[in-house]
Coordinates of C-alpha atoms and ligand atoms in Angstrom, one line a residue:
Chain J
M1 CA -20.8 23.3 -20.4
E2 CA -21.6 22.7 -16.8
T3 CA -19.0 24.0 -14.3
I4 CA -17.8 21.3 -12.0
F5 CA -15.3 23.0 -9.8
D6 CA -15.0 26.7 -9.2
L7 CA -12.2 27.9 -6.9
Q8 CA -12.0 31.5 -5.8
N9 CA -8.9 32.9 -4.1
V10 CA -8.3 29.5 -2.5
S11 CA -5.3 29.1 -0.1
H12 CA -4.4 26.2 2.1
S13 CA -1.8 25.8 4.8
Y14 CA -1.3 22.7 6.8
L15 CA -1.4 23.2 10.6
D16 CA -1.5 27.0 9.9
K17 CA 2.2 26.8 9.2
F18 CA 3.1 25.0 6.1
E19 CA 1.8 26.8 3.1
A20 CA 0.7 24.5 0.3
L21 CA -1.6 26.5 -2.0
K22 CA -1.7 30.2 -2.4
D23 CA -4.4 32.3 -4.0
I24 CA -5.7 29.8 -6.5
N25 CA -8.4 30.8 -9.0
L26 CA -9.7 28.1 -11.3
T27 CA -12.8 26.8 -13.0
M28 CA -13.1 23.3 -14.5
T29 CA -15.9 22.3 -16.7
A30 CA -17.5 18.9 -17.5
G31 CA -15.7 16.8 -20.1
E32 CA -12.3 18.6 -19.7
Q33 CA -9.0 16.7 -19.5
I34 CA -6.6 18.6 -17.4
T35 CA -3.1 17.9 -16.1
I36 CA -1.7 19.6 -13.0
I37 CA 2.0 19.8 -13.3
G38 CA 4.6 21.2 -10.9
A39 CA 7.7 20.4 -9.0
N40 CA 7.8 18.2 -5.9
G41 CA 6.0 20.0 -3.0
S42 CA 4.3 22.6 -5.2
G43 CA 0.9 21.7 -4.0
K44 CA -0.6 19.3 -6.6
S45 CA -1.8 16.7 -4.2
T46 CA -3.2 19.4 -1.9
L47 CA -5.2 20.8 -4.7
L48 CA -6.7 17.4 -5.5
L49 CA -7.5 16.8 -1.9
I50 CA -9.4 20.1 -1.9
L51 CA -11.2 19.2 -5.1
D52 CA -12.3 15.9 -3.6
A53 CA -13.6 17.7 -0.4
L54 CA -11.2 15.8 1.8
I55 CA -9.5 18.8 3.1
Y56 CA -10.9 22.4 3.0
A57 CA -9.6 25.7 1.9
T58 CA -8.1 27.7 4.8
S59 CA -9.3 30.8 2.9
G60 CA -11.2 31.5 -0.3
E61 CA -14.2 29.7 -1.6
V62 CA -14.7 26.3 -3.3
Y63 CA -17.8 25.4 -5.3
A64 CA -18.5 21.9 -6.6
F65 CA -21.5 21.3 -8.9
G66 CA -22.7 24.8 -8.0
N67 CA -22.7 24.1 -4.2
P68 CA -20.3 25.6 -1.7
V69 CA -17.9 23.0 -0.4
T70 CA -17.4 23.5 3.4
E71 CA -16.4 21.2 6.2
E72 CA -19.9 21.6 7.8
R73 CA -21.6 20.3 4.7
F74 CA -19.4 17.2 4.4
N75 CA -18.5 16.2 7.9
A76 CA -22.0 15.7 9.2
L77 CA -22.5 12.1 10.2
E78 CA -26.3 12.4 9.5
D79 CA -27.9 11.7 6.2
N80 CA -26.1 13.9 3.8
E81 CA -27.5 14.0 0.3
F82 CA -25.1 16.4 -1.3
A83 CA -22.1 14.5 0.1
R84 CA -23.4 11.2 -1.3
Y85 CA -24.1 12.8 -4.7
F86 CA -20.6 14.2 -4.7
R87 CA -19.0 10.9 -3.8
T88 CA -20.8 9.1 -6.7
K89 CA -19.7 11.8 -9.1
V90 CA -16.1 12.2 -8.1
G91 CA -13.4 9.5 -7.8
F92 CA -9.9 10.0 -6.4
V93 CA -6.9 7.7 -7.0
F94 CA -4.4 8.6 -4.3
Q95 CA -0.7 9.1 -4.8
N96 CA 0.2 6.4 -2.3
P97 CA -1.7 3.1 -3.0
D98 CA -1.1 1.9 0.5
V99 CA -3.6 4.3 2.0
Q100 CA -6.2 3.4 -0.5
L101 CA -6.2 -0.3 0.0
F102 CA -7.9 -1.3 3.3
S103 CA -10.0 -4.3 2.4
S104 CA -8.9 -7.9 2.9
T105 CA -9.2 -9.1 -0.7
V106 CA -8.9 -7.5 -4.1
F107 CA -12.5 -8.3 -4.8
D108 CA -13.8 -6.6 -1.7
E109 CA -11.6 -3.6 -2.4
I110 CA -13.1 -3.1 -5.8
A111 CA -16.6 -3.8 -4.6
F112 CA -16.3 -1.3 -1.6
G113 CA -17.2 1.9 -3.5
P114 CA -20.3 0.6 -5.3
L115 CA -21.5 -1.0 -2.1
Q116 CA -21.1 2.2 -0.1
L117 CA -23.1 4.1 -2.7
G118 CA -26.0 1.7 -2.2
L119 CA -26.1 -0.2 -5.6
P120 CA -28.0 -3.4 -5.7
R121 CA -26.0 -6.6 -4.9
E122 CA -26.1 -8.1 -8.4
D123 CA -25.0 -4.8 -10.0
V124 CA -22.1 -4.6 -7.5
V125 CA -20.9 -8.1 -8.3
K126 CA -21.3 -7.5 -12.1
R127 CA -19.4 -4.3 -12.0
T128 CA -16.6 -5.7 -9.8
E129 CA -16.2 -8.7 -12.1
E130 CA -16.1 -6.5 -15.2
V131 CA -13.6 -4.1 -13.7
M132 CA -11.4 -7.0 -12.7
A133 CA -11.6 -8.5 -16.2
M134 CA -10.8 -5.1 -17.8
L135 CA -7.7 -4.6 -15.6
A136 CA -6.7 -8.3 -15.8
L137 CA -7.0 -8.7 -12.0
S138 CA -9.3 -11.7 -12.0
N139 CA -6.5 -14.1 -11.2
I140 CA -5.6 -12.3 -8.0
R141 CA -9.1 -11.6 -6.8
D142 CA -8.7 -13.3 -3.5
R143 CA -5.3 -12.0 -2.6
A144 CA -4.9 -9.5 0.2
P145 CA -3.9 -6.1 -1.4
H146 CA -0.9 -5.6 0.9
T147 CA 0.7 -8.8 -0.6
L148 CA 0.7 -7.4 -4.2
S149 CA 3.5 -5.8 -6.1
G150 CA 3.6 -2.0 -6.4
G151 CA 2.2 -1.9 -9.9
E152 CA -0.6 -4.4 -9.1
R153 CA -1.6 -2.3 -6.1
K154 CA -1.8 0.7 -8.3
K155 CA -4.0 -1.2 -10.7
V156 CA -6.3 -2.3 -7.9
C157 CA -6.5 1.4 -6.7
I158 CA -7.6 2.5 -10.2
G159 CA -10.1 -0.4 -10.4
S160 CA -11.6 0.5 -7.0
I161 CA -12.4 3.9 -8.4
L162 CA -13.5 2.9 -11.8
S163 CA -16.1 0.5 -10.3
I164 CA -17.8 3.6 -8.9
N165 CA -18.0 4.9 -12.4
P166 CA -17.5 8.5 -11.5
D167 CA -18.0 11.3 -14.0
V168 CA -15.0 13.1 -12.6
L169 CA -11.7 11.3 -12.1
L170 CA -9.0 12.8 -9.9
L171 CA -5.6 11.0 -10.3
D172 CA -2.5 11.7 -8.3
E173 CA 0.6 10.5 -10.1
P174 CA -1.2 7.6 -11.8
T175 CA 1.9 6.4 -13.7
G176 CA 4.3 6.3 -10.7
G177 CA 5.8 2.8 -10.3
L178 CA 4.3 1.4 -13.5
D179 CA 6.4 -0.4 -16.1
P180 CA 6.4 1.2 -19.6
R181 CA 3.9 -1.3 -21.0
T182 CA 1.4 -0.7 -18.1
Q183 CA 2.0 3.1 -18.4
L184 CA 1.0 2.9 -22.0
W185 CA -2.0 0.8 -21.1
L186 CA -3.0 3.4 -18.6
T187 CA -2.7 6.4 -20.9
E188 CA -4.9 4.5 -23.4
L189 CA -7.4 3.8 -20.8
L190 CA -7.5 7.5 -19.8
Q191 CA -8.0 8.4 -23.5
D192 CA -10.9 6.0 -23.8
L193 CA -12.5 7.4 -20.6
A194 CA -12.0 10.9 -22.1
K195 CA -13.8 9.8 -25.2
A196 CA -16.6 8.5 -23.0
G197 CA -17.0 12.1 -21.8
K198 CA -15.4 11.8 -18.4
T199 CA -13.7 14.7 -16.8
I200 CA -10.1 13.7 -16.0
I201 CA -7.8 15.7 -13.7
T202 CA -4.4 14.3 -13.3
A203 CA -1.5 15.5 -11.2
T204 CA 1.8 14.4 -12.6
H205 CA 5.4 15.3 -13.4
D206 CA 5.6 12.8 -16.1
M207 CA 6.1 15.1 -19.1
N208 CA 5.7 12.3 -21.5
I209 CA 2.1 11.8 -20.9
V210 CA 0.8 15.4 -20.5
E211 CA -0.2 15.9 -24.1
Q212 CA -1.6 12.4 -24.4
I213 CA -4.0 12.6 -21.6
S214 CA -4.9 16.3 -21.4
T215 CA -5.8 19.3 -23.5
R216 CA -5.4 21.8 -20.7
S217 CA -2.5 22.1 -18.3
I218 CA -2.2 24.0 -15.1
V219 CA 1.4 24.7 -14.0
F220 CA 2.2 25.2 -10.4
G221 CA 5.3 27.2 -9.3
E222 CA 7.3 26.4 -6.3
D223 CA 5.7 29.3 -4.6
H224 CA 2.4 27.3 -4.6
T225 CA 0.7 29.7 -7.0
I226 CA -0.5 29.0 -10.5
R227 CA 2.1 29.8 -13.1
A228 CA 0.2 29.1 -16.2
D229 CA -3.2 27.7 -17.2
C230 CA -3.5 27.1 -20.9
S231 CA -3.4 24.4 -23.5
S232 CA -1.1 21.5 -23.0
T233 CA 0.6 22.0 -26.3
E234 CA 1.4 25.6 -25.4
V235 CA 2.7 24.6 -22.0
M236 CA 4.9 21.8 -23.3
N237 CA 6.4 24.1 -25.9
D238 CA 7.2 26.8 -23.4
Q239 CA 10.8 26.0 -22.4
E240 CA 11.1 29.1 -20.3
L241 CA 7.9 28.3 -18.3
L242 CA 8.9 24.7 -17.6
L243 CA 12.4 25.8 -16.6
S244 CA 11.1 28.5 -14.2
A245 CA 8.7 26.0 -12.6
N246 CA 11.7 23.7 -12.1
L247 CA 10.1 21.0 -14.1
I248 CA 13.0 20.6 -16.4
H249 CA 16.7 21.1 -16.0
E250 CA 18.5 23.4 -18.4
H251 CA 20.7 20.5 -19.6
Q252 CA 17.5 18.8 -20.7
H253 CA 15.9 19.8 -23.8
W254 CA 12.2 19.6 -24.2
H255 CA 11.1 19.4 -27.7
G256 CA 7.4 19.7 -27.2
E257 CA 5.4 17.3 -29.2
L258 CA 8.3 16.4 -31.4
L259 CA 10.1 14.2 -28.8
H260 CA 7.4 11.8 -28.3
K261 CA 4.7 11.9 -31.0
H262 CA 2.4 9.1 -30.2
P263 CA -0.9 8.6 -32.0
H264 CA -3.4 6.3 -30.5
P265 CA -3.0 2.8 -31.9
S266 CA -6.5 2.8 -33.4
E267 CA -5.4 5.7 -35.6
G268 CA -2.3 4.1 -36.9
E269 CA 0.9 2.4 -35.8
H270 CA 3.1 3.8 -33.1
H271 CA 5.9 5.8 -34.5
H272 CA 8.5 7.9 -32.8
E273 CA 10.1 10.7 -34.7
Q274 CA 13.8 11.0 -34.4
V275 CA 14.9 14.4 -33.2
A276 CA 18.4 15.8 -33.7
H277 CA 19.7 17.0 -30.3
H278 CA 21.0 20.5 -30.1
V279 CA 24.1 21.0 -28.0
R280 CA 24.2 24.3 -26.1
Chain U
M1 CA 28.8 18.2 -7.8
I2 CA 29.4 15.2 -5.6
P3 CA 31.8 15.5 -2.7
D4 CA 35.3 14.1 -3.0
W5 CA 34.9 11.0 -0.8
M6 CA 32.0 9.9 -3.0
N7 CA 34.3 9.8 -6.0
R8 CA 36.2 6.8 -4.5
T9 CA 34.7 3.5 -5.5
E10 CA 35.9 0.1 -4.2
T11 CA 36.3 -2.5 -6.9
E12 CA 38.1 -5.1 -4.8
P13 CA 36.1 -8.4 -4.5
Y14 CA 35.0 -9.5 -1.0
H15 CA 37.4 -11.9 0.7
G16 CA 35.9 -12.3 4.2
A17 CA 33.5 -15.0 5.2
A18 CA 29.8 -14.4 5.9
S19 CA 29.0 -14.9 9.6
V20 CA 25.7 -16.3 10.8
A21 CA 23.8 -14.4 13.4
K22 CA 23.6 -16.3 16.7
K23 CA 20.3 -14.9 17.9
K24 CA 17.6 -12.6 16.5
S25 CA 17.9 -9.2 18.0
F26 CA 15.4 -8.0 20.7
G27 CA 13.4 -5.7 18.5
K28 CA 13.2 -8.0 15.6
K29 CA 12.1 -10.9 17.6
T30 CA 9.3 -8.9 19.3
I31 CA 8.1 -7.2 16.2
D32 CA 8.3 -10.3 14.0
G33 CA 6.2 -12.2 16.6
A34 CA 3.6 -9.6 17.0
L35 CA 3.4 -8.9 13.3
S36 CA 3.0 -12.4 12.2
F37 CA 0.3 -13.0 14.8
F38 CA -1.7 -10.0 13.6
R39 CA -1.1 -10.7 10.0
E40 CA -2.0 -14.3 10.2
S41 CA -5.0 -14.0 12.4
L42 CA -6.6 -10.7 11.7
I43 CA -5.5 -9.2 8.4
S44 CA -5.5 -12.3 6.3
E45 CA -8.4 -13.6 8.3
T46 CA -7.0 -17.1 8.1
F47 CA -9.1 -18.4 11.0
A48 CA -12.3 -16.5 10.0
K49 CA -12.2 -18.2 6.7
R50 CA -12.1 -21.7 8.2
K51 CA -15.3 -23.7 8.4
G52 CA -15.8 -24.3 12.1
L53 CA -18.4 -23.9 14.8
L54 CA -18.1 -20.3 15.6
Q55 CA -17.4 -19.2 12.1
S56 CA -20.8 -20.6 11.1
L57 CA -22.7 -18.4 13.6
D58 CA -24.2 -15.0 12.8
P59 CA -21.8 -12.3 13.9
R60 CA -24.5 -10.5 15.8
V61 CA -25.2 -13.7 17.8
K62 CA -21.5 -14.0 18.6
L63 CA -21.2 -10.4 19.6
I64 CA -24.2 -10.6 22.0
S65 CA -23.2 -14.0 23.4
M66 CA -19.7 -12.8 24.1
F67 CA -21.0 -9.7 25.8
V68 CA -23.3 -11.8 28.0
L69 CA -20.6 -14.2 28.8
V70 CA -18.1 -11.5 29.8
V71 CA -20.7 -9.9 32.0
G72 CA -21.5 -13.3 33.5
V73 CA -17.9 -14.0 34.2
T74 CA -17.4 -10.8 36.1
F75 CA -20.3 -11.9 38.4
M76 CA -18.9 -15.3 39.1
T77 CA -16.9 -15.8 42.2
S78 CA -16.2 -19.5 42.2
P79 CA -12.8 -20.5 40.7
W80 CA -14.2 -23.8 39.7
V81 CA -17.0 -22.3 37.6
L82 CA -14.5 -19.9 36.0
L83 CA -12.3 -22.8 35.2
V84 CA -15.2 -24.6 33.5
I85 CA -15.8 -21.5 31.4
Y86 CA -12.2 -21.2 30.5
L87 CA -12.1 -24.8 29.5
L88 CA -15.2 -24.2 27.5
T89 CA -13.5 -21.6 25.4
L90 CA -10.8 -24.2 24.6
V91 CA -13.5 -26.6 23.4
L92 CA -15.0 -23.8 21.3
A93 CA -11.6 -23.0 19.9
Y94 CA -11.1 -26.7 19.0
F95 CA -14.5 -26.9 17.2
S96 CA -13.7 -23.7 15.4
K97 CA -10.6 -25.3 13.9
I98 CA -8.2 -23.2 15.9
E99 CA -5.1 -25.0 17.2
V100 CA -5.8 -25.2 20.9
L101 CA -2.1 -25.1 22.0
W102 CA -1.5 -22.0 19.8
F103 CA -4.6 -20.4 21.2
V104 CA -3.6 -21.1 24.8
K105 CA -0.2 -19.6 24.2
R106 CA -1.6 -16.4 22.6
V107 CA -4.1 -15.9 25.5
W108 CA -1.5 -16.4 28.3
V109 CA 0.8 -13.9 26.7
F110 CA -1.5 -11.1 27.8
I111 CA -2.1 -12.4 31.3
P112 CA 1.3 -11.9 33.1
I113 CA 0.9 -8.2 32.6
F114 CA -2.3 -8.2 34.6
A115 CA -1.4 -10.9 37.0
G116 CA 2.2 -9.7 37.7
V117 CA 1.4 -6.1 38.4
I118 CA -2.0 -6.1 39.9
V119 CA -2.7 -9.3 41.8
I120 CA 0.5 -11.1 42.8
P121 CA 0.9 -8.9 45.9
M122 CA -2.5 -10.1 47.0
L123 CA -1.0 -13.5 47.7
F124 CA 0.8 -12.2 50.8
N125 CA -0.7 -11.4 54.1
V126 CA 0.8 -7.9 53.8
F127 CA -2.1 -6.9 51.5
L128 CA -4.8 -9.4 52.4
A129 CA -5.1 -11.0 55.8
G130 CA -5.8 -14.7 56.0
N131 CA -4.7 -18.2 57.0
V132 CA -1.2 -19.4 56.5
L133 CA -0.6 -21.5 53.4
V134 CA 3.1 -21.1 52.8
P135 CA 5.3 -19.3 55.3
I136 CA 7.9 -17.0 53.7
A137 CA 9.8 -15.1 56.4
T138 CA 9.7 -14.2 60.1
L139 CA 10.6 -10.6 60.6
G140 CA 9.8 -10.0 64.3
N141 CA 7.8 -7.1 65.6
G142 CA 8.1 -3.5 64.5
S143 CA 9.7 -4.1 61.1
H144 CA 9.2 -1.5 58.4
L145 CA 9.4 -1.3 54.6
G146 CA 9.9 2.4 54.2
P147 CA 6.9 4.0 55.8
I148 CA 4.9 0.8 55.7
A149 CA 4.7 -1.2 58.9
L150 CA 5.1 -5.0 58.2
P151 CA 3.5 -7.8 60.1
S152 CA 5.8 -9.9 62.3
S153 CA 5.8 -12.8 59.8
I154 CA 5.1 -12.9 56.1
Y155 CA 3.3 -15.8 54.5
I156 CA 1.2 -16.6 51.5
T157 CA -2.4 -16.8 52.6
Q158 CA -5.1 -19.3 51.6
Q159 CA -7.6 -16.5 50.9
G160 CA -5.0 -14.6 48.8
T161 CA -4.3 -17.6 46.7
I162 CA -8.0 -18.2 46.0
Y163 CA -8.3 -14.5 45.2
V164 CA -5.4 -14.5 42.8
V165 CA -6.4 -17.8 41.0
T166 CA -10.0 -16.5 40.6
F167 CA -8.8 -13.2 39.3
I168 CA -6.4 -14.8 36.8
L169 CA -9.0 -17.3 35.6
R170 CA -11.5 -14.5 35.1
V171 CA -9.0 -12.6 33.0
A172 CA -8.1 -15.7 31.1
A173 CA -11.8 -16.5 30.3
C174 CA -12.5 -12.9 29.2
V175 CA -9.4 -12.6 27.1
S176 CA -10.1 -16.0 25.5
L177 CA -13.7 -15.0 24.7
A178 CA -12.6 -11.8 23.1
I179 CA -9.8 -13.4 21.1
L180 CA -12.2 -16.1 19.9
L181 CA -14.6 -13.5 18.7
F182 CA -12.0 -11.6 16.8
L183 CA -10.4 -14.7 15.3
T184 CA -13.6 -16.2 14.0
T185 CA -15.2 -13.1 12.6
K186 CA -14.2 -11.1 9.6
Q187 CA -13.5 -7.6 10.7
D188 CA -15.9 -5.8 8.5
L189 CA -18.7 -8.2 9.5
L190 CA -17.9 -7.4 13.1
F191 CA -18.2 -3.7 12.6
K192 CA -21.3 -4.2 10.7
S193 CA -22.9 -6.2 13.5
L194 CA -22.0 -3.5 16.0
R195 CA -24.2 -1.2 13.9
A196 CA -26.8 -3.9 13.7
I197 CA -27.1 -4.1 17.5
R198 CA -27.6 -0.4 17.5
V199 CA -24.2 0.8 18.7
P200 CA -24.1 4.5 17.6
K201 CA -22.3 5.3 14.4
V202 CA -19.7 7.4 16.1
Y203 CA -18.5 4.6 18.3
V204 CA -18.4 2.1 15.5
L205 CA -16.4 4.6 13.4
T206 CA -14.0 5.2 16.3
I207 CA -13.5 1.5 17.0
S208 CA -12.9 0.7 13.3
M209 CA -10.4 3.6 13.1
C210 CA -8.6 2.3 16.2
Y211 CA -8.5 -1.2 14.8
R212 CA -7.0 0.0 11.5
Y213 CA -4.7 2.3 13.4
I214 CA -3.2 -0.7 15.3
F215 CA -2.3 -2.4 12.1
L216 CA -0.8 0.7 10.6
L217 CA 1.3 1.2 13.7
L218 CA 2.6 -2.3 13.5
D219 CA 3.3 -2.0 9.8
T220 CA 5.1 1.3 10.4
I221 CA 7.2 -0.4 13.1
A222 CA 8.1 -3.2 10.7
D223 CA 9.0 -0.7 8.0
L224 CA 11.2 1.2 10.4
F225 CA 13.1 -1.9 11.2
T226 CA 13.6 -2.8 7.6
A227 CA 14.7 0.7 6.7
R228 CA 17.2 0.7 9.5
R229 CA 18.5 -2.7 8.7
S230 CA 19.3 -1.6 5.2
R231 CA 21.5 1.2 6.6
Q232 CA 22.9 -0.5 9.7
I233 CA 26.4 -2.1 9.5
T234 CA 27.0 -3.7 12.9
S235 CA 24.3 -5.1 15.1
L236 CA 23.7 -3.2 18.3
P237 CA 23.7 -4.6 21.9
T238 CA 20.3 -5.4 23.3
R239 CA 20.2 -2.3 25.6
E240 CA 21.0 0.0 22.7
E241 CA 18.4 -1.6 20.6
Q242 CA 15.8 -1.3 23.3
R243 CA 16.7 2.4 23.5
W244 CA 16.4 2.8 19.8
V245 CA 13.0 1.2 19.8
G246 CA 11.9 3.4 22.6
G247 CA 13.1 6.5 20.9
R248 CA 11.1 5.6 17.8
V249 CA 7.8 5.0 19.5
G250 CA 6.8 8.7 19.6
Y251 CA 7.7 9.2 16.0
M252 CA 5.8 6.1 14.9
L253 CA 2.7 7.1 16.7
V254 CA 2.6 10.4 14.9
K255 CA 3.4 8.8 11.6
S256 CA 0.8 6.1 11.7
L257 CA -1.8 8.5 13.0
D258 CA -1.2 10.6 9.9
T259 CA -1.4 7.5 7.7
S260 CA -4.6 6.3 9.4
D261 CA -6.0 9.8 8.7
K262 CA -5.2 9.4 5.0
V263 CA -6.8 5.9 5.0
H264 CA -9.9 7.4 6.4
Q265 CA -9.9 10.1 3.7
A266 CA -9.6 7.4 1.1
M267 CA -12.6 5.6 2.5
I268 CA -14.6 8.8 2.7
S269 CA -13.7 9.6 -0.9
R270 CA -15.3 6.3 -2.0
G271 CA -18.6 7.1 -0.2
F272 CA -18.0 5.6 3.2
D273 CA -20.2 7.4 5.7
G274 CA -19.7 5.4 8.9
D275 CA -22.3 2.8 8.0
V276 CA -20.5 -0.4 6.9
K277 CA -22.2 -1.9 3.8
L278 CA -21.2 -5.4 2.8
M279 CA -22.1 -8.1 0.3
H280 CA -22.8 -10.3 3.2
D281 CA -26.4 -10.5 4.4
N282 CA -27.1 -11.2 8.0
V283 CA -29.4 -14.2 8.1
M284 CA -30.3 -15.8 11.4
H285 CA -30.3 -19.6 11.1
H286 CA -31.7 -22.2 13.3
R287 CA -28.3 -22.8 14.9
D288 CA -28.0 -19.1 15.8
Y289 CA -31.1 -19.2 17.9
V290 CA -29.9 -22.4 19.6
A291 CA -26.6 -20.8 20.3
I292 CA -27.9 -17.7 21.9
V293 CA -30.4 -19.6 24.1
T294 CA -27.7 -22.0 25.1
V295 CA -25.3 -19.2 26.0
L296 CA -27.9 -17.3 28.1
A297 CA -29.0 -20.5 29.9
C298 CA -25.4 -21.5 30.6
C299 CA -24.6 -18.0 31.9
V300 CA -27.6 -17.8 34.3
I301 CA -27.0 -21.3 35.6
L302 CA -23.3 -20.9 36.2
A303 CA -23.8 -17.5 37.8
L304 CA -26.4 -19.0 40.2
I305 CA -24.1 -21.9 41.0
S306 CA -21.2 -19.5 41.6
R307 CA -23.3 -17.4 44.0
S308 CA -24.4 -20.6 45.7
I309 CA -28.1 -19.8 45.0
I310 CA -28.4 -23.2 43.6
S311 CA -26.1 -26.1 44.4
L312 CA -25.4 -29.4 42.7
Ligands
LIG1 N1 0.3 16.6 6.1 C1 1.1 17.7 5.8 N2 1.5 18.4 6.9 C2 2.3 19.5 6.7 N3 2.7 19.9 5.5 C3 2.3 19.2 4.4 C4 1.5 18.0 4.5 N4 1.3 17.6 3.3 C5 1.9 18.4 2.4 N5 2.6 19.4 3.1 C6 3.4 20.5 2.5 O1 2.5 21.1 1.5 C7 3.3 21.4 0.4 C8 2.6 20.8 -0.8 O2 2.5 19.4 -0.8 P1 1.8 18.5 -1.8 O3 1.8 17.1 -1.3 O4 0.6 19.1 -2.2 O5 2.9 18.6 -3.0 P2 2.9 17.9 -4.4 O6 2.9 18.9 -5.5 O7 1.9 16.9 -4.5 O8 4.4 17.2 -4.4 P3 4.8 15.7 -5.0 O9 5.1 16.0 -6.5 O10 6.1 15.5 -4.3 O11 3.8 14.8 -4.8 C9 4.7 20.8 0.6 O12 5.5 21.9 0.9 C10 4.5 19.9 1.7 O13 5.7 19.9 2.5
LIG2 MG1 1.8 14.8 -4.6

């Protein structure tokens, strides 16, 4: 499998003062579904920003698609072939929808990406229409994004990335602020995209979705280092690990896959298995 | 876990009467006004979406025409010619489906700042010698204001008045032209046409960042007020409130600068490289050529009249 991201001894600190990532070593290959989990402030968003070449490692090396990722290579205003290739391949849904919505209508917002990447007009219109239909946004196509509800905004953000059709999707807290039905819809969407062969990297602290949307989990500790990097099932079954990363509280019992077993609807009906609660 | 005082919970129903605020507070009034203007006119592009005269022109033509007119206006010295140009902007506003009274009010909001500070002193003979128009005071010889020696009498001069009126009209005409351009053009089209007339990428990028930054700043201010209102119990006197607003300005600048940085990142992430690409195709129509020729001709003729090179 092709290696997409390769991080070697990467650290990042904001303003040379606030440490956000420490000594990260990672490789991610095409077609993987990975969740990045960790407590608040452990560095998840920072890692995604580095993967999307929006900020750069303060030390260590980052490679994307076999090319080194450095500020000089990306910040040039001149024609920049690798940067353009990278932007078509990688899409990023930000944690805060407000920073991602800057167009004056929903339609323009979703059409922005494909237009920047130089697709022909008809294709842009077609893609935008189809994405809006898929996300049920067609009825608000002419609304200004800042007048939408939190959940609608999030949907528009996701749509604005899907219209680029990137092979690699970076999502930062995609389920934040979504109602349960929309959350379910989103996990199903991510499962479909995974089946289509996309690489999906999601930062989250929603333990309910980890196993549904990923096969591999990377756990960050509060010291901004990687605590564990293994299969999602293993991670979710490791009480000690989740406790030490401050992801769960000791009064909370995590029962791994038993708590929320949730087959995809096409494979059968939803059914939740009842679990007897232990009392410590 | 929670402190003692938090354990007390009032369950008594409310017996008082709700009072009605007599006036909006200083901050809220200012912010609401500014915000609704920007939201209405620029973010929602209410005016740009109307079907009027200026909206129908190619944005490049508008940009160039405005530039030519502004340059022209700075060369004109006759207050009458400037008045004609100012009135012309009102006519343009009318035909572009912008409420003229509203437009006039918006423009004159900006002018006292210039007029008050910069030119009003020029009315008096203290700063600009001239013929008496309105006498103000007779001081007698040898009076001083601090280290400045004052003339024996103070009056408003004829020359000063003409100077001030010309200056204000010039500012009014320029501000009106700029506001017309912004109101009748969608922002992304505007930035695209800046590129089309060969303004370097770096400048366009900077301008569009500033533009976005202003909105974020305003939004941040509004959020701050909302956030404070949710925590505030009694209303503050105006002085206090002004101080509070002042104290927040620095913080807001930093905060919105940070957000504007993130917005820029979000744009870069989706392939933005400083060149604005839009659905809209710039097509020059017949009326665009007519418009640009008319503007150029008008400008030249008015400038010549104003410099008394030709007379009517
Ligand atoms: N712009 C910034 N300036 C300074 N420090 C920052 C900045 N952004 C993040 N940090 C710091 O970097 C660390 C990691 O932040 P990051 O946003 O990556 O955490 P996170 O894991 O995404 O948290 P959350 O779950 O709350 O989103 C935190 O300690 C944070 O305080
Ligand atoms: Mg985060």
